[in-house]
XYZ file of C-alpha atoms in Angstrom:
404
model
C 72.974 15.146 -1.681
C 69.750 15.830 0.213
C 67.183 13.115 0.603
C 64.036 13.388 -1.534
C 60.950 14.717 0.223
C 58.683 12.549 -1.948
C 57.185 9.542 -0.107
C 58.714 6.252 -1.162
C 55.325 4.726 -2.036
C 54.634 7.572 -4.454
C 58.042 7.096 -6.091
C 57.338 3.369 -6.437
C 53.894 4.053 -7.932
C 55.378 6.532 -10.419
C 58.024 4.056 -11.504
C 55.370 1.362 -11.868
C 53.190 3.582 -14.042
C 56.157 4.478 -16.276
C 57.289 0.898 -16.687
C 56.935 -0.281 -20.271
C 55.016 -3.424 -19.528
C 51.463 -4.583 -20.275
C 51.168 -6.294 -16.891
C 50.512 -3.224 -14.785
C 48.042 -1.816 -17.323
C 46.101 -5.083 -17.236
C 45.684 -4.944 -13.478
C 44.952 -1.229 -13.607
C 42.188 -1.968 -16.130
C 40.827 -4.705 -13.879
C 40.762 -2.225 -11.000
C 38.827 0.360 -13.062
C 36.319 -2.257 -14.252
C 35.758 -3.437 -10.679
C 35.201 0.153 -9.558
C 32.607 0.752 -12.306
C 30.831 -2.552 -11.662
C 30.869 -1.844 -7.933
C 29.341 1.596 -8.469
C 26.545 0.128 -10.587
C 26.060 -2.637 -8.013
C 25.725 -0.161 -5.153
C 23.247 1.946 -7.157
C 21.176 -1.102 -8.121
C 21.211 -2.460 -4.573
C 19.477 0.707 -3.368
C 16.477 -0.101 -5.585
C 13.662 -2.185 -4.118
C 13.975 -5.670 -5.708
C 11.236 -7.481 -7.586
C 9.179 -4.387 -8.430
C 7.189 -4.524 -11.659
C 4.496 -2.469 -13.349
C 1.813 -4.036 -15.504
C -0.773 -2.218 -17.641
C -4.319 -2.721 -16.414
C -6.917 -0.505 -18.092
C -7.359 0.918 -21.558
C -6.860 4.438 -22.822
C -9.079 6.987 -21.084
C -10.317 4.567 -18.417
C -9.945 5.432 -14.734
C -9.925 3.295 -11.616
C -12.595 4.161 -9.038
C -12.118 1.306 -6.571
C -10.217 -1.967 -6.251
C -10.637 -4.669 -3.611
C -8.947 -8.074 -3.354
C -10.810 -11.078 -2.003
C -9.878 -12.570 1.352
C -7.934 -15.397 -0.320
C -5.742 -12.990 -2.291
C -6.452 -14.746 -5.586
C -8.449 -12.079 -7.443
C -9.474 -8.434 -7.297
C -12.699 -6.716 -8.261
C -12.139 -3.377 -9.998
C -14.587 -0.516 -10.501
C -13.741 1.249 -13.763
C -14.742 4.770 -14.725
C -15.056 6.321 -18.178
C -15.182 2.929 -19.827
C -17.281 1.916 -22.817
C -18.370 -1.418 -21.341
C -19.338 -2.755 -17.935
C -17.842 -0.811 -15.008
C -16.977 -3.991 -13.071
C -14.007 -6.194 -13.941
C -12.386 -9.180 -12.272
C -8.584 -9.226 -12.291
C -6.879 -12.563 -11.676
C -3.829 -14.493 -12.864
C -5.394 -14.989 -16.317
C -6.198 -11.346 -17.005
C -9.082 -8.904 -16.805
C -12.655 -10.185 -17.146
C -15.820 -8.041 -17.456
C -18.732 -8.716 -15.084
C -22.258 -7.820 -16.275
C -24.072 -5.462 -13.883
C -27.411 -5.044 -15.652
C -29.105 -1.778 -14.685
C -27.020 -1.321 -11.542
C -24.788 1.747 -11.240
C -22.000 0.658 -8.836
C -20.441 3.147 -6.428
C -18.077 1.052 -4.300
C -16.766 -2.437 -3.548
C -15.989 -4.219 -0.276
C -15.164 -7.789 0.717
C -17.580 -10.242 2.277
C -17.566 -13.917 3.161
C -18.982 -14.816 -0.258
C -16.512 -12.712 -2.220
C -17.456 -9.085 -2.706
C -20.243 -6.668 -1.851
C -21.146 -4.001 -4.417
C -23.082 -0.858 -3.464
C -24.918 1.226 -6.039
C -27.460 3.919 -6.826
C -31.178 3.697 -6.047
C -30.697 1.457 -3.029
C -29.061 -1.346 -4.993
C -26.808 -3.836 -3.203
C -25.369 -7.054 -4.611
C -22.898 -9.785 -3.793
C -20.516 -11.317 -6.300
C -18.285 -14.353 -6.562
C -16.359 -12.787 -9.432
C -18.486 -14.148 -12.265
C -21.856 -12.417 -11.831
C -23.909 -10.282 -9.450
C -26.505 -11.608 -7.020
C -28.855 -8.758 -6.022
C -29.655 -8.325 -2.326
C -33.212 -7.066 -1.897
C -33.474 -4.306 0.687
C -36.628 -3.127 2.433
C -36.413 0.629 3.051
C -39.811 0.820 4.733
C -42.005 3.749 3.771
C -39.085 5.803 2.436
C -37.664 5.815 -1.068
C -34.490 3.781 -1.653
C -31.431 6.025 -1.466
C -28.129 5.819 -3.284
C -25.724 3.558 -1.383
C -22.193 4.949 -1.379
C -20.518 2.235 0.723
C -21.374 -1.052 2.419
C -19.741 -3.448 4.883
C -20.796 -6.989 5.730
C -18.992 -10.167 6.708
C -21.720 -12.553 5.560
C -23.730 -10.576 3.012
C -26.867 -10.905 5.144
C -26.330 -8.204 7.754
C -24.098 -5.180 7.937
C -23.942 -1.435 7.419
C -24.514 0.967 4.527
C -23.909 4.661 3.915
C -26.745 6.327 2.020
C -26.610 9.672 0.258
C -29.395 12.115 -0.482
C -28.285 15.376 -2.021
C -25.253 16.538 -0.040
C -26.137 14.586 3.108
C -25.004 11.106 4.119
C -26.530 8.796 6.719
C -25.473 5.476 8.213
C -27.885 2.518 8.377
C -27.615 -1.099 9.372
C -29.444 -3.907 7.620
C -30.365 -7.439 8.624
C -32.309 -9.975 6.573
C -32.900 -7.274 3.984
C -34.518 -4.774 6.365
C -32.825 -1.366 6.477
C -32.843 0.598 9.731
C -33.416 4.303 10.095
C -30.388 6.362 9.183
C -28.134 8.304 11.528
C -26.478 11.565 10.560
C -22.791 12.187 11.372
C -21.989 14.040 14.618
C -20.766 17.056 12.610
C -23.336 18.173 10.043
C -20.715 19.167 7.453
C -19.224 15.652 7.434
C -19.470 13.525 4.308
C -19.142 9.862 5.330
C -17.327 7.846 2.666
C -16.420 4.345 3.856
C -17.162 1.707 6.514
C -14.759 -0.753 8.114
C -16.150 -3.780 9.950
C -13.791 -6.014 11.938
C -13.909 -9.765 11.320
C -15.379 -10.377 14.787
C -17.872 -7.522 14.193
C -16.918 -5.904 17.503
C -15.555 -2.752 15.903
C -17.237 -0.611 13.250
C -15.423 2.500 12.046
C -16.621 5.089 9.530
C -14.288 7.565 7.839
C -15.087 10.705 5.904
C -14.178 14.305 5.231
C -15.525 17.741 6.113
C -17.138 19.823 3.372
C -16.543 22.977 5.430
C -12.767 22.556 5.332
C -10.373 23.198 2.499
C -11.069 24.211 -1.075
C -13.358 21.895 -3.091
C -11.190 22.612 -6.139
C -8.350 20.649 -4.546
C -10.492 17.693 -3.487
C -11.859 16.521 -0.125
C -10.232 17.841 3.047
C -10.510 17.093 6.725
C -9.861 13.906 8.689
C -13.048 12.450 10.177
C -13.181 9.170 12.118
C -16.430 7.924 13.677
C -17.142 4.938 15.929
C -20.394 3.056 15.418
C -22.423 1.360 18.153
C -25.497 -0.413 16.933
C -28.308 -2.778 17.742
C -29.269 -4.376 14.455
C -32.615 -3.090 13.282
C -32.267 0.214 15.120
C -30.624 3.456 14.032
C -26.869 3.289 14.765
C -25.273 5.490 17.413
C -22.327 7.511 16.072
C -19.466 8.865 18.197
C -16.897 11.279 16.793
C -13.357 10.027 17.500
C -11.329 12.445 15.404
C -11.994 15.622 13.450
C -8.940 17.371 12.083
C -7.701 19.547 9.265
C -5.499 18.336 6.452
C -6.003 15.910 3.615
C -8.858 13.413 3.755
C -8.244 9.835 4.875
C -7.812 7.676 1.780
C -6.874 4.293 3.286
C -7.621 2.385 6.470
C -7.125 -1.169 7.627
C -7.387 -3.341 10.697
C -4.105 -4.511 12.221
C -3.686 -8.193 13.078
C -3.583 -8.823 16.809
C -0.030 -8.569 18.122
C 1.540 -7.073 14.976
C 1.661 -3.616 16.571
C 1.158 -4.576 20.188
C -2.088 -5.296 21.950
C -3.529 -1.788 21.828
C -3.383 -0.888 18.104
C -6.589 -1.611 16.187
C -6.293 0.249 12.869
C -4.017 2.211 10.590
C -5.527 5.385 9.084
C -3.628 7.068 6.233
C -4.449 10.493 4.845
C -3.074 13.123 2.542
C -1.164 14.923 5.280
C -0.775 12.452 8.153
C -0.879 8.811 9.227
C -2.667 7.782 12.415
C -3.285 4.773 14.629
C -6.588 3.904 16.279
C -5.968 2.403 19.713
C -8.138 -0.057 21.616
C -9.341 2.691 23.982
C -10.622 4.600 20.906
C -7.961 7.281 21.083
C -6.214 8.263 17.872
C -2.500 9.067 17.767
C -0.313 10.223 14.927
C 2.321 7.834 13.598
C 5.330 10.124 13.671
C 7.775 10.304 10.817
C 5.430 9.071 8.095
C 3.455 12.156 7.106
C 0.967 12.118 4.256
C 0.511 9.798 1.292
C -1.840 9.095 -1.603
C -2.180 5.324 -1.113
C -1.373 2.838 1.647
C -1.753 -0.806 2.624
C -0.622 -3.374 5.214
C 1.429 -6.422 4.213
C 1.380 -9.958 5.623
C 3.905 -9.168 8.344
C 1.999 -6.119 9.576
C 4.324 -3.567 7.965
C 2.680 -0.401 6.645
C 3.487 0.640 3.057
C 2.880 4.100 1.602
C 3.061 5.699 -1.841
C 3.133 9.410 -2.560
C 1.686 10.129 -5.979
C 4.151 9.556 -8.793
C 7.238 9.632 -6.568
C 9.917 7.023 -7.270
C 10.119 6.271 -3.543
C 7.947 4.039 -1.381
C 7.857 4.258 2.401
C 7.445 1.485 4.950
C 7.436 1.216 8.712
C 7.204 -1.718 11.103
C 6.253 -1.909 14.743
C 9.834 -2.598 15.857
C 11.437 0.291 13.955
C 11.633 3.890 15.072
C 12.289 5.332 11.627
C 10.550 5.122 8.286
C 12.365 3.087 5.620
C 12.624 4.707 2.188
C 12.710 2.364 -0.824
C 13.761 3.622 -4.236
C 12.068 2.190 -7.327
C 12.918 2.495 -11.002
C 11.347 5.421 -12.861
C 10.058 2.986 -15.485
C 7.667 1.297 -13.014
C 6.349 4.395 -11.222
C 2.577 4.892 -11.062
C 0.662 7.903 -9.762
C -0.692 5.814 -6.898
C -4.353 6.225 -5.920
C -5.106 2.862 -4.285
C -3.063 0.432 -2.222
C -3.907 -3.235 -1.674
C -2.488 -6.576 -0.600
C -2.969 -9.323 -3.167
C -1.806 -12.620 -1.726
C 1.717 -11.883 -0.516
C 2.295 -8.931 -2.850
C 1.885 -5.238 -2.116
C 0.131 -3.424 -4.956
C -0.332 0.231 -5.832
C -2.751 1.254 -8.570
C -2.535 4.454 -10.593
C -1.611 6.041 -13.891
C 1.657 4.680 -15.267
C 4.349 6.286 -17.409
C 2.375 5.378 -20.556
C -0.607 7.473 -19.434
C -2.866 4.484 -18.722
C -3.847 2.921 -15.406
C -1.444 0.206 -14.287
C -0.486 -1.682 -11.147
C 2.885 -1.567 -9.397
C 3.494 -4.784 -7.471
C 6.245 -6.435 -5.454
C 6.820 -9.033 -2.768
C 8.182 -7.359 0.397
C 9.957 -10.606 1.303
C 12.166 -10.251 -1.799
C 14.163 -7.559 -0.019
C 15.441 -10.245 2.362
C 15.935 -12.954 -0.289
C 19.546 -13.411 -1.431
C 18.397 -14.726 -4.820
C 16.341 -11.577 -5.553
C 18.035 -8.730 -3.695
C 21.352 -7.333 -4.925
C 21.878 -5.760 -1.511
C 21.540 -9.112 0.264
C 23.663 -10.842 -2.427
C 26.311 -8.156 -1.976
C 26.259 -8.762 1.779
C 26.791 -12.474 1.121
C 29.742 -11.804 -1.195
C 31.268 -9.466 1.397
C 30.995 -12.164 4.073
C 32.568 -14.736 1.732
C 35.468 -12.375 0.908
C 36.075 -11.622 4.590
C 36.045 -15.316 5.509
C 38.396 -16.198 2.625
C 40.757 -13.343 3.545
C 40.908 -14.476 7.159
C 41.542 -18.047 5.998
C 44.391 -16.944 3.691
C 46.027 -14.800 6.380
C 45.650 -17.610 8.896
C 47.215 -20.068 6.451
C 50.181 -17.742 5.867
C 50.760 -17.435 9.610
C 50.522 -21.229 9.907
C 53.085 -21.772 7.137
C 55.449 -19.218 8.742
C 55.097 -20.771 12.199
C 52.922 -17.840 13.325
C 55.623 -15.300 12.475
C 54.479 -12.100 10.717
C 57.282 -12.459 8.129
């Protein structure tokens, strides 16, 4: 009689499956359950841990600007289309309205006293989060202009962007006296925001180009300008970058050493992400591309959101590739603003319920075994490997180091 061509292990498995016993079906069921649980575990471990979305504004309200204070304890929010005051303070206890009187706010920035609020008709005010303290400005013989953005570390001296018609100009102010304004190097540029370093050695203005793109699709063109100024005199503006593509929506200074000694700022736009170097050259950060909101966390990592995508991107100075982090569809927001509040990264935008909300998470949770399923799974794997080695070693010890 010829030998069977069927492998012996398959014959054994077939006999085991046909055996009329509940034992093998129990272990087979355990195996299936472990496979299902493992599949769910792997899927869940791919999701960024600790991510939550909280409602922020009411129906029909929009978010125009949001800035956290230097301590990371509260944020000042500029609300559009609201029935009440356009300024609100968001802290751990909720959302609190701030009376603005006759002021029409346009933008918010941080200052040593809390926040700086710029508004129409030459209005400028500081705030500690409870009320506004107007800053009287002397415009000389000219009429006060609408202030679109302001930057100051102490609330007493700094820079402002004024707008008259379709033209913007940059001024400095000190002790309430406003200097003459300077037009951008390219006449079609609309300056939108000012960034002043903490040591006041670097002043950068960003904007877009009205001659580029289609106004129907929003601002276009990447414009970066360096400011040199003697307080009280018209600032000197130098064009550092003028490119096509989506406008720059986010910028931030990089802490010394986080990205080496030559990186000063991160500049994020709709189609690209760039770095401003200490020699005032601008280079593209490869692999990132465009985004709709961005911020920098405590460790110096850059975080990016792309509209209502269920993926967030991050990159650090010591990594060559961009990390992609999946988030649950239930917490997705159509991100418009990025910020760092304390230790948490926050993205603001319209949530799944149609109202403005905030997506927040602690980047450190991804490395915390108690919060990250991926890290907990790694720990379990290490424990299993160690236990398996211990069991095998014990068996060899019992058998006098013989394999059988």
